[in-house]
Amino acid sequence: MHTRSKFSLFITAVFLVLSTNVISANAQDTTTQEKAKQVWQVLDYLAVDYGAAVQNGVIVSKDEYGEMQEFSANAEKQLSELPKTDLSAKLVAQAGKLRNMIAAKASPNEVGNQARSLAAEVLKVYPVPLSPTQVPDLKKGGALYQANCASCHGAAGNGDGPLAKSLNPPPIALSDKERAKERSVFSLQQIISHGVAGTSMPSFAQLSEDDRWAIAFFASTMSYTDADRAAGKKSWTENKSLHNAVPNINALTQATESGLEKQIASSARPILAHLRSEPGQLMASNEDSLALAKKRLSESVQALQAGDKANASRLALSAYLDGFEIAEPALAAKNKELFNDLEKGMGAFRAIVNRGQLDEAKNAEQQLQVKLTQAQDALTTATDDPLATFLGAFTILLREGLEALLVVVAMVAFLKKADRRDVLVYVHAGWVVALAGGVVTWAVATYLVDLSGASREMTEGFSAIFAAVVLLGVGIWMHQKSMAGRWQAYVRDKLSSALNRRSAMMLFLLSFVTVYREVFETVLFYAALWTGGNGGYMLLGMGAAILILAVVAFVLLRTSARLPIGKFFAASSALVAILAFVMVGKGVAALQKVGVFEISTIPFPQIELLGIYPTTQTVVAQMLIVMIVIASVIYNIRSAKK
């Protein structure tokens, strides 16, 4: 067998192994989420119902107490079977402590606190989606409740349905105010989804996710009165400080009345009565635009399942552009790692949908739902920490500014070296106009219109590719001149005519496009970072970055002035070739996000600093740049020898 054939087989085998591992990992993640949900449900059930089994250290219901013992042992066993992490042993130990507390007939308050604390830790270690992807329809939830639940729980939730007397244990009374204080909407949704082992409560997994959330929200309101709802609406409207206690839909689904009382005292009951009855109050907020991304992802999978691949692709793109992209600058400023994971995951999801792979799409969607929930938490709970604001403003400007600075400094150094200072005005005019354009962009984006995700990515993508093409041409020309010699004669006889008005305008355009692209992105990041209380720290970070950029520019200009002109052109050609490589990668990646180019993911590292992304399209574009550079170098060397 030929060596090339053996190598091809080896690469194919490696790719198949990697693909199999990825699919296996996705399946394991889905299974882990389901197990984690079941553990959480058991712990929540213990926290709510233990008081019906033990009072003042005495068993008041043997059946209930036996159930509590069984459930605590089950939780400990399931935790030990979950995938191992650094905190697995701690979770199992806490579960053992809970089981011992129940065996010792500890107070309901102690057991409840231990169970809730452990449940919260389980969700931190094994994250799962905690909220609906669209506003729950409580009217539909009420109809579904009457059709599926009223026969046991009663039409009004009093636990007195026609079948109630024949059931052991009897169905819970959803209208019971004391028990309802300990129950969250998420716990109800989990019970509806999975049922409760050892009871007559069945699973309603046959209903859609949206329908189960609708029933859960409706059931969560059955212990409230119209007076509670009216009082809650009045307080929510008049007292904005209450919004910090329940900042988004994710917080609402997890909140219990008893837990919220620790934050807002007597306001907890009316506030939950209002928000659970009108959850759109939170999901419709602009700051929770990620909810739209979650909804579009779910709709995309549903469309793919129905065989509508074109609509599934459209919805997958909408999830990014209309949902995630809006919150992208704020998330990148506050949690860069999570931002990178989501951006990469969104691209991978679109690629999977475009290939029509339903099972893989379902797994990818579930993982993205979890990460989007984490992003919602990051955006709503992040505080205006002065140090974080300073570092965010500093690193953003330094990172974005260096690329533009290198291009502008290379042009300035070249013109000075060629003794064409009269053309410097075009370069300086380019970056000055770009900065002014950035100010206009900030004003427009802040006060006039919301820049769409598509507009942003198209601007970044096409400007980066334009800059890459121009830089590549300049780099090839510089390398050619570095090989030639007799520089003084060239500068004296040729440069004056070579740098005519047209090429001077091209330098202006290159300076403008390169700087504006970076200013455009920086402005959007700063707009997301700015709040009333942290403006000063943001300005300090920006000032520090500007100072360092000025020092870098000074050093580069001084260093280039001392280089012999041949070495200067050789070094400059290498620099602009690298920048062209970086920019074409970033440009193609930006246009992939808006659907201009397809996304074909490959097992390849992502190095954002170099514009390297794990897709076939970006890698091919960058390899094309490398091939052009290599071909031009070979040609220039041969020409110089002749």
XYZ file of C-alpha atoms in Angstrom:
642
model
C 0.000 0.000 0.000
C 1.306 3.464 -0.866
C 2.542 5.679 1.943
C -0.002 8.337 1.033
C -2.847 5.801 1.251
C -1.648 4.622 4.662
C -1.486 8.205 5.879
C -5.017 8.889 4.574
C -6.343 5.813 6.367
C -4.620 6.909 9.569
C -6.130 10.410 9.386
C -9.567 8.917 8.645
C -9.285 6.571 11.613
C -8.259 9.405 13.925
C -11.171 11.538 12.696
C -13.654 8.684 13.249
C -12.358 8.127 16.771
C -12.643 11.843 17.563
C -16.164 11.988 16.093
C -17.251 8.916 18.062
C -15.868 10.413 21.263
C -17.735 13.677 20.667
C -21.061 11.897 20.044
C -20.495 9.656 23.073
C -19.681 12.679 25.239
C -22.893 14.426 24.103
C -24.983 11.380 24.994
C -23.309 11.159 28.396
C -24.015 14.860 29.039
C -27.721 14.336 28.308
C -27.908 11.298 30.616
C -26.066 13.180 33.363
C -28.531 16.074 33.138
C -31.492 13.736 33.518
C -29.952 12.012 36.548
C -29.065 15.355 38.116
C -32.673 16.522 37.641
C -33.957 13.396 39.382
C -31.600 13.893 42.332
C -32.691 17.540 42.612
C -36.346 16.487 42.506
C -35.859 13.938 45.293
C -34.068 16.491 47.489
C -36.731 19.116 46.869
C -39.434 16.584 47.761
C -37.617 15.817 51.022
C -37.326 19.508 51.885
C -41.044 20.127 51.330
C -42.612 16.954 52.744
C -40.363 15.955 55.667
C -42.425 18.105 58.041
C -45.413 15.821 57.433
C -43.371 12.845 58.719
C -41.579 14.215 61.803
C -42.526 16.895 64.327
C -40.531 17.764 67.470
C -38.365 14.654 67.084
C -41.416 12.344 66.922
C -42.643 10.376 63.913
C -46.164 11.571 63.117
C -46.616 9.422 59.985
C -44.842 6.084 59.613
C -45.599 5.883 55.907
C -44.249 9.384 55.260
C -41.189 8.742 57.415
C -40.409 5.483 55.605
C -40.658 7.370 52.331
C -38.247 10.048 53.588
C -35.693 7.375 54.554
C -36.053 5.677 51.201
C -35.710 8.927 49.256
C -32.614 10.105 51.172
C -30.888 6.757 50.559
C -31.877 6.967 46.890
C -30.411 10.474 46.549
C -27.114 9.326 48.082
C -26.951 6.321 45.727
C -27.728 8.360 42.598
C -25.138 10.988 43.492
C -22.475 8.292 43.816
C -23.337 7.088 40.288
C -23.013 10.484 38.584
C -19.779 11.244 36.634
C -16.914 12.016 38.985
C -15.780 15.616 39.496
C -13.632 17.368 42.089
C -16.779 17.964 44.168
C -18.429 14.536 43.765
C -17.157 13.183 47.086
C -18.395 16.309 48.881
C -21.893 15.898 47.411
C -22.070 12.236 48.444
C -20.876 13.156 51.957
C -23.594 15.829 52.232
C -26.178 13.271 51.088
C -24.947 10.883 53.779
C -25.296 13.652 56.352
C -28.886 14.266 55.208
C -29.707 10.558 55.516
C -28.283 10.505 59.072
C -30.272 13.609 60.025
C -33.482 11.908 58.911
C -32.512 8.751 60.822
C -31.998 10.913 63.928
C -35.414 12.564 63.392
C -33.935 16.049 63.110
C -36.260 19.052 62.899
C -38.007 19.840 59.571
C -36.142 23.147 59.430
C -32.713 21.469 59.695
C -33.561 18.743 57.176
C -35.109 21.268 54.800
C -32.034 23.520 54.886
C -29.679 20.580 54.341
C -31.758 19.203 51.453
C -32.032 22.596 49.718
C -28.342 23.349 50.174
C -27.421 19.991 48.661
C -29.907 20.455 45.792
C -28.352 23.826 44.939
C -24.853 22.293 44.950
C -25.993 19.492 42.633
C -27.134 22.026 40.027
C -23.830 23.897 40.293
C -21.776 20.760 39.720
C -24.150 19.257 37.118
C -25.926 22.215 35.429
C -29.331 21.661 33.780
C -31.829 24.005 32.055
C -33.905 25.647 34.784
C -36.407 27.796 32.909
C -38.776 27.746 29.899
C -37.647 28.958 26.482
C -40.793 31.027 25.914
C -43.411 32.788 28.031
C -45.599 30.089 29.671
C -49.257 30.214 28.599
C -51.106 30.001 31.949
C -54.502 29.873 30.241
C -53.436 26.762 28.370
C -51.781 25.487 31.566
C -55.130 25.790 33.357
C -56.907 23.822 30.649
C -54.241 21.101 30.731
C -54.482 20.990 34.525
C -58.216 20.418 34.433
C -57.796 17.686 31.805
C -54.899 15.831 33.429
C -54.626 16.774 37.116
C -58.010 17.849 38.535
C -59.277 14.280 38.908
C -56.738 13.775 41.709
C -55.731 17.230 42.970
C -59.173 18.787 42.631
C -60.437 21.539 40.359
C -59.227 24.231 42.795
C -56.125 22.335 43.888
C -57.520 21.294 47.278
C -56.463 17.646 46.886
C -60.133 16.556 46.748
C -60.529 15.234 43.216
C -62.871 12.274 42.491
C -59.964 9.799 42.624
C -58.274 11.276 45.703
C -59.870 8.956 48.290
C -58.641 5.831 46.502
C -54.996 6.964 46.374
C -52.295 6.189 48.955
C -50.501 8.413 49.651
C -53.197 10.979 48.879
C -52.484 13.704 46.286
C -51.060 16.949 47.649
C -53.245 20.015 48.051
C -51.683 22.614 45.741
C -53.753 25.326 47.442
C -52.184 24.595 50.868
C -50.345 27.845 51.664
C -47.837 26.334 54.087
C -46.663 23.582 51.751
C -46.744 25.950 48.776
C -44.240 28.222 50.592
C -41.587 25.523 50.166
C -42.311 24.711 46.524
C -40.664 26.274 43.451
C -42.009 26.305 39.899
C -39.017 24.253 38.791
C -39.838 21.554 41.349
C -43.397 21.357 40.032
C -42.132 21.118 36.458
C -39.814 18.265 37.406
C -42.593 16.383 39.184
C -44.834 16.817 36.135
C -42.025 15.674 33.830
C -40.810 12.635 35.802
C -43.586 11.765 38.252
C -42.828 10.681 41.823
C -41.700 7.104 42.462
C -43.716 5.237 45.107
C -46.769 7.474 44.654
C -49.677 7.697 42.241
C -48.141 10.781 40.576
C -47.297 9.694 36.992
C -44.888 11.248 34.505
C -46.370 13.532 31.851
C -43.319 13.320 29.611
C -45.666 12.800 26.653
C -46.591 16.489 26.891
C -44.295 19.039 25.281
C -41.750 20.935 27.369
C -43.751 24.153 26.932
C -46.980 22.469 28.070
C -45.295 21.067 31.195
C -43.981 24.523 32.082
C -47.461 25.985 31.504
C -49.029 23.480 33.940
C -46.247 24.074 36.480
C -46.745 27.854 36.439
C -50.515 27.489 36.674
C -50.243 25.039 39.589
C -47.801 27.364 41.375
C -50.482 30.078 41.506
C -53.230 27.967 43.116
C -52.367 29.005 46.680
C -52.644 32.736 45.872
C -55.658 35.041 45.878
C -56.503 37.892 43.548
C -55.647 40.245 46.424
C -52.151 38.712 46.620
C -51.639 39.244 42.890
C -52.882 42.841 42.969
C -50.643 43.706 45.920
C -47.673 42.095 44.196
C -48.247 43.992 40.968
C -48.418 47.290 42.854
C -45.219 46.572 44.806
C -43.349 45.366 41.706
C -44.283 48.523 39.787
C -43.538 51.011 42.550
C -40.517 49.454 44.282
C -37.735 48.835 41.734
C -35.392 47.469 44.389
C -37.559 44.323 44.511
C -36.396 43.532 40.953
C -32.969 42.601 42.326
C -34.525 39.741 44.299
C -36.024 38.133 41.175
C -33.957 39.482 38.260
C -34.970 37.010 35.528
C -37.123 34.012 34.637
C -34.406 31.633 35.784
C -34.475 33.122 39.283
C -38.288 33.016 39.296
C -38.499 29.299 38.506
C -36.136 28.462 41.385
C -37.551 30.866 43.975
C -39.592 29.604 46.909
C -41.706 31.836 49.102
C -39.851 30.804 52.264
C -36.476 31.418 50.637
C -37.497 34.784 49.210
C -38.803 35.916 52.612
C -35.182 36.035 53.805
C -34.519 38.740 51.209
C -37.705 40.789 51.002
C -39.675 39.658 54.069
C -43.458 40.034 53.772
C -43.234 41.126 50.120
C -42.269 37.596 49.058
C -45.794 36.195 48.840
C -47.429 38.991 46.790
C -44.366 39.356 44.519
C -44.363 35.646 43.659
C -48.139 35.720 43.241
C -47.751 38.473 40.645
C -44.699 37.132 38.782
C -45.855 33.522 38.641
C -49.178 34.728 37.250
C -47.466 37.024 34.721
C -44.030 35.500 33.952
C -43.838 37.577 30.777
C -42.892 40.494 33.059
C -39.414 38.955 33.227
C -39.073 37.106 29.932
C -40.053 40.139 27.870
C -37.283 42.336 29.268
C -34.592 43.460 26.838
C -31.792 42.492 29.204
C -32.964 38.884 29.041
C -32.670 38.621 25.242
C -30.987 35.269 25.745
C -34.472 33.843 26.361
C -35.162 34.406 22.668
C -32.005 32.482 21.783
C -33.207 29.581 23.933
C -36.616 29.650 22.267
C -35.162 29.734 18.743
C -32.867 26.792 19.507
C -35.816 24.744 20.704
C -37.867 25.715 17.635
C -34.961 24.820 15.359
C -34.805 21.283 16.743
C -38.588 20.950 16.416
C -38.410 22.079 12.772
C -35.607 19.612 12.072
C -37.644 16.840 13.695
C -40.559 17.736 11.420
C -38.294 17.395 8.381
C -38.170 21.149 7.633
C -34.394 21.509 7.348
C -34.499 24.956 5.713
C -36.618 26.448 8.512
C -34.458 24.701 11.126
C -31.363 26.377 9.653
C -33.117 29.758 9.629
C -34.139 29.399 13.269
C -30.634 28.282 14.272
C -29.204 31.422 12.665
C -31.905 33.540 14.336
C -30.969 32.062 17.724
C -27.523 33.564 17.272
C -28.272 36.856 15.543
C -31.573 37.840 17.189
C -30.871 36.358 20.618
C -27.296 35.662 21.634
C -25.608 38.348 19.521
C -27.514 41.137 21.279
C -26.101 40.096 24.656
C -22.693 39.098 23.276
C -20.724 42.288 24.120
C -21.971 42.378 27.721
C -21.289 38.674 28.250
C -17.823 38.883 26.679
C -16.983 41.747 29.028
C -18.200 39.894 32.124
C -17.445 36.209 31.422
C -15.112 35.711 28.467
C -14.809 31.944 28.894
C -18.569 31.388 28.871
C -18.891 33.747 25.901
C -16.322 31.727 23.926
C -18.044 28.439 24.790
C -21.414 29.758 23.647
C -20.106 31.327 20.452
C -18.337 28.094 19.523
C -21.351 25.993 20.521
C -23.766 28.132 18.492
C -21.602 27.683 15.402
C -21.375 23.936 15.943
C -25.176 23.737 16.401
C -25.796 25.529 13.093
C -23.408 23.157 11.338
C -25.189 20.129 12.820
C -28.598 21.469 11.770
C -27.333 22.200 8.248
C -26.231 18.569 8.017
C -29.682 17.430 9.187
C -28.367 15.389 12.148
C -31.369 15.314 14.502
C -29.931 13.352 17.444
C -26.754 15.436 17.515
C -28.855 18.619 17.257
C -30.928 17.591 20.288
C -27.800 16.962 22.364
C -26.158 20.208 21.257
C -29.366 22.166 21.969
C -29.600 20.811 25.529
C -26.007 21.795 26.261
C -26.562 25.274 24.821
C -29.722 25.708 26.910
C -27.645 25.083 30.051
C -24.932 27.534 29.017
C -27.477 30.192 28.032
C -29.024 29.857 31.482
C -25.570 30.376 32.989
C -25.166 33.426 30.748
C -28.476 34.836 32.000
C -27.225 34.457 35.561
C -23.889 36.067 34.701
C -25.560 39.105 33.148
C -28.108 39.634 35.916
C -25.998 38.833 38.985
C -22.667 40.336 37.984
C -21.886 43.299 40.172
C -20.205 46.541 39.173
C -16.918 45.502 40.734
C -14.403 48.364 40.268
C -11.427 46.067 39.594
C -13.390 43.922 37.138
C -14.585 47.037 35.312
C -11.059 48.463 35.135
C -9.537 45.214 33.871
C -12.372 44.690 31.371
C -11.966 48.171 29.870
C -8.166 47.818 29.867
C -7.928 44.416 28.182
C -10.639 45.108 25.604
C -8.963 48.273 24.302
C -5.461 46.803 24.485
C -6.496 43.670 22.584
C -8.473 45.475 19.892
C -6.058 48.398 19.658
C -2.887 46.388 19.039
C -4.042 45.049 15.661
C -4.941 48.488 14.354
C -1.796 50.024 15.875
C 0.519 47.568 14.113
C -0.982 48.381 10.715
C -0.870 52.157 11.193
C 2.669 52.113 12.637
C 3.876 49.967 9.722
C 2.485 52.511 7.232
C 3.913 55.489 9.115
C 7.336 53.854 9.455
C 7.348 52.965 5.761
C 6.542 56.509 4.646
C 9.172 58.004 6.956
C 11.749 55.527 5.726
C 10.908 56.389 2.144
C 11.148 60.096 2.944
C 7.529 60.683 1.926
C 6.276 62.551 4.972
C 3.948 64.537 2.733
C 1.750 61.403 2.401
C 1.595 60.840 6.184
C -1.390 63.174 6.361
C -3.517 60.573 4.538
C -2.645 57.844 7.049
C -3.256 60.089 10.048
C -6.495 61.372 8.529
C -7.655 57.760 8.131
C -7.312 56.766 11.779
C -8.588 60.135 13.062
C -11.747 59.835 10.941
C -12.112 56.229 12.159
C -12.047 57.374 15.796
C -14.634 60.057 15.026
C -16.722 57.396 13.303
C -16.501 55.302 16.468
C -17.988 58.179 18.497
C -20.841 58.469 15.978
C -21.367 54.693 16.126
C -21.595 54.821 19.915
C -24.172 57.636 19.767
C -26.244 55.828 17.142
C -26.099 52.476 18.948
C -26.913 54.058 22.316
C -29.554 56.658 21.517
C -31.009 56.062 18.047
C -31.167 52.422 16.976
C -30.162 48.976 18.182
C -27.455 47.695 15.870
C -28.481 44.209 14.802
C -26.135 41.283 15.200
C -26.081 40.833 11.426
C -25.043 44.471 10.848
C -22.237 44.164 13.339
C -20.833 40.906 11.974
C -21.140 42.037 8.343
C -19.240 45.235 9.147
C -16.500 43.377 10.996
C -16.292 40.568 8.460
C -16.058 42.547 5.215
C -13.757 45.203 6.695
C -11.393 42.513 7.992
C -11.251 40.742 4.629
C -10.700 44.050 2.802
C -7.850 44.929 5.154
C -6.357 41.444 4.741
C -6.337 41.708 0.926
C -4.730 45.164 0.949
C -2.171 44.137 3.568
C -1.270 41.042 1.573
C -0.579 43.156 -1.494
C 1.505 45.630 0.515
C 3.444 42.819 2.171
C 4.336 41.166 -1.143
C 5.501 44.521 -2.518
C 7.595 45.222 0.576
C 9.259 41.808 0.428
C 10.058 42.321 -3.248
C 11.776 45.616 -2.482
C 13.715 44.096 0.438
C 15.295 41.671 -2.043
C 16.210 44.299 -4.652
C 18.873 46.704 -3.403
C 20.036 50.184 -4.567
C 17.411 51.690 -2.270
C 18.451 55.283 -2.528
C 18.067 55.251 -6.306
C 14.677 53.534 -6.013
C 13.396 56.010 -3.482
C 14.692 58.985 -5.472
C 13.548 57.890 -8.920
C 10.537 55.628 -8.356
C 8.780 56.369 -5.099
C 7.642 59.835 -6.039
C 5.655 58.523 -8.966
C 4.682 55.276 -7.215
C 2.958 57.058 -4.355
C 0.535 59.062 -6.431
C -2.821 60.414 -5.303
C -4.617 57.112 -5.888
C -2.226 55.073 -3.732
C -2.284 57.807 -1.081
C -6.074 57.479 -0.916
C -5.639 53.708 -0.623
C -3.429 54.287 2.432
C -6.143 56.534 3.874
C -8.756 53.844 3.266
C -6.603 51.092 4.768
C -5.900 53.224 7.839
C -9.602 54.055 8.234
C -10.969 50.529 7.715
C -8.403 48.871 9.969
C -8.905 51.277 12.854
C -12.691 51.610 12.467
C -13.136 47.835 12.591
C -11.423 47.695 15.986
C -13.123 50.889 17.226
C -16.512 49.517 16.151
C -16.090 46.379 18.260
C -14.564 48.250 21.204
C -17.440 50.751 21.264
C -19.996 47.944 21.530
C -18.054 46.298 24.348
C -17.747 49.579 26.250
C -21.455 50.341 25.816
C -22.198 46.969 27.439
C -19.675 47.556 30.223
C -20.804 51.068 31.122
C -23.165 51.624 34.063
C -23.813 54.689 36.151
C -21.594 53.614 39.039
C -18.541 52.322 37.224
C -17.881 54.958 34.544
C -14.801 56.310 36.298
C -13.142 52.905 36.572
C -13.905 52.178 32.933
C -12.252 55.446 31.909
C -9.209 54.604 34.031
C -8.897 51.236 32.289
C -9.244 52.895 28.909
C -6.617 55.503 29.817
C -4.152 52.839 30.971
C -4.584 50.914 27.702
C -4.097 54.077 25.636
C -0.874 54.813 27.556
C 0.529 51.341 26.846
C -0.474 51.552 23.173
C 1.318 54.903 22.913
C 4.481 53.394 24.425
C 4.315 50.442 22.007
C 3.902 52.822 19.043
C 6.864 54.917 20.191
C 9.131 51.879 20.595
C 8.142 50.440 17.217
C 8.738 53.721 15.386
C 12.114 54.255 17.071
C 13.188 50.679 16.355
C 12.147 50.820 12.711
C 14.005 54.115 12.213
C 17.303 52.431 13.147
C 16.886 49.414 10.875
C 18.646 49.354 7.482
C 16.018 49.881 4.846
C 16.349 46.357 3.423
C 15.831 44.741 6.838
C 13.040 47.195 7.581
C 11.105 46.151 4.499
C 11.733 42.459 5.221
C 10.461 42.800 8.799
C 7.489 44.914 7.712
C 6.509 42.425 5.013
C 6.513 39.603 7.582
C 4.410 41.689 9.981
C 1.728 42.608 7.454
C 1.607 38.997 6.184
C 0.849 37.834 9.749
C -1.798 40.533 10.139
C -3.385 39.518 6.827
C -3.461 35.905 8.075
C -5.178 36.971 11.304
C -7.681 39.319 9.682
C -8.849 36.951 6.962
C -9.544 34.314 9.630
C -11.560 36.758 11.740
C -13.337 38.131 8.685
C -14.507 34.735 7.440
C -15.542 33.750 10.989
C -17.649 36.909 11.310
C -19.368 36.265 7.972
C -20.043 32.672 8.996
C -22.119 33.991 11.879
C -24.530 35.748 9.514
C -24.787 32.848 7.083
C -22.653 34.341 4.265
C -20.363 31.299 4.531
C -21.249 27.793 5.686
C -19.862 26.402 8.955
C -18.077 23.060 8.710
C -16.528 22.273 12.073
C -13.309 20.265 12.285
C -11.228 18.925 15.207
C -8.856 21.893 15.301
C -7.715 24.257 18.064
C -9.218 27.742 18.382
C -6.630 30.494 18.806
C -8.546 33.751 18.673
C -5.399 35.874 18.924
C -4.267 34.499 15.542
C -7.741 34.407 14.024
C -7.684 30.594 13.956
C -11.080 28.895 14.346
C -12.048 25.196 14.121
C -13.929 25.422 10.812
C -12.957 24.308 7.318
C -13.785 27.709 5.803
C -11.537 29.803 8.070
C -8.650 27.333 7.854
C -8.878 27.166 4.033
C -8.931 30.983 3.785
C -5.852 31.259 5.994
C -4.050 28.454 4.147
C -4.719 30.373 0.926
C -3.011 33.410 2.449
C -0.050 31.243 3.497
C 0.246 29.735 0.014
C 0.168 33.174 -1.624
C 2.843 34.438 0.783
C 5.086 31.408 0.171
C 4.650 31.655 -3.615
C 5.469 35.373 -3.580
C 8.571 34.832 -1.444
C 9.853 32.124 -3.827
C 9.146 34.337 -6.828
C 10.864 37.358 -5.256
C 13.965 35.326 -4.326
C 14.294 33.912 -7.826
C 13.774 37.344 -9.380
C 16.480 38.832 -7.132
C 18.967 36.124 -8.191
C 18.322 36.844 -11.865
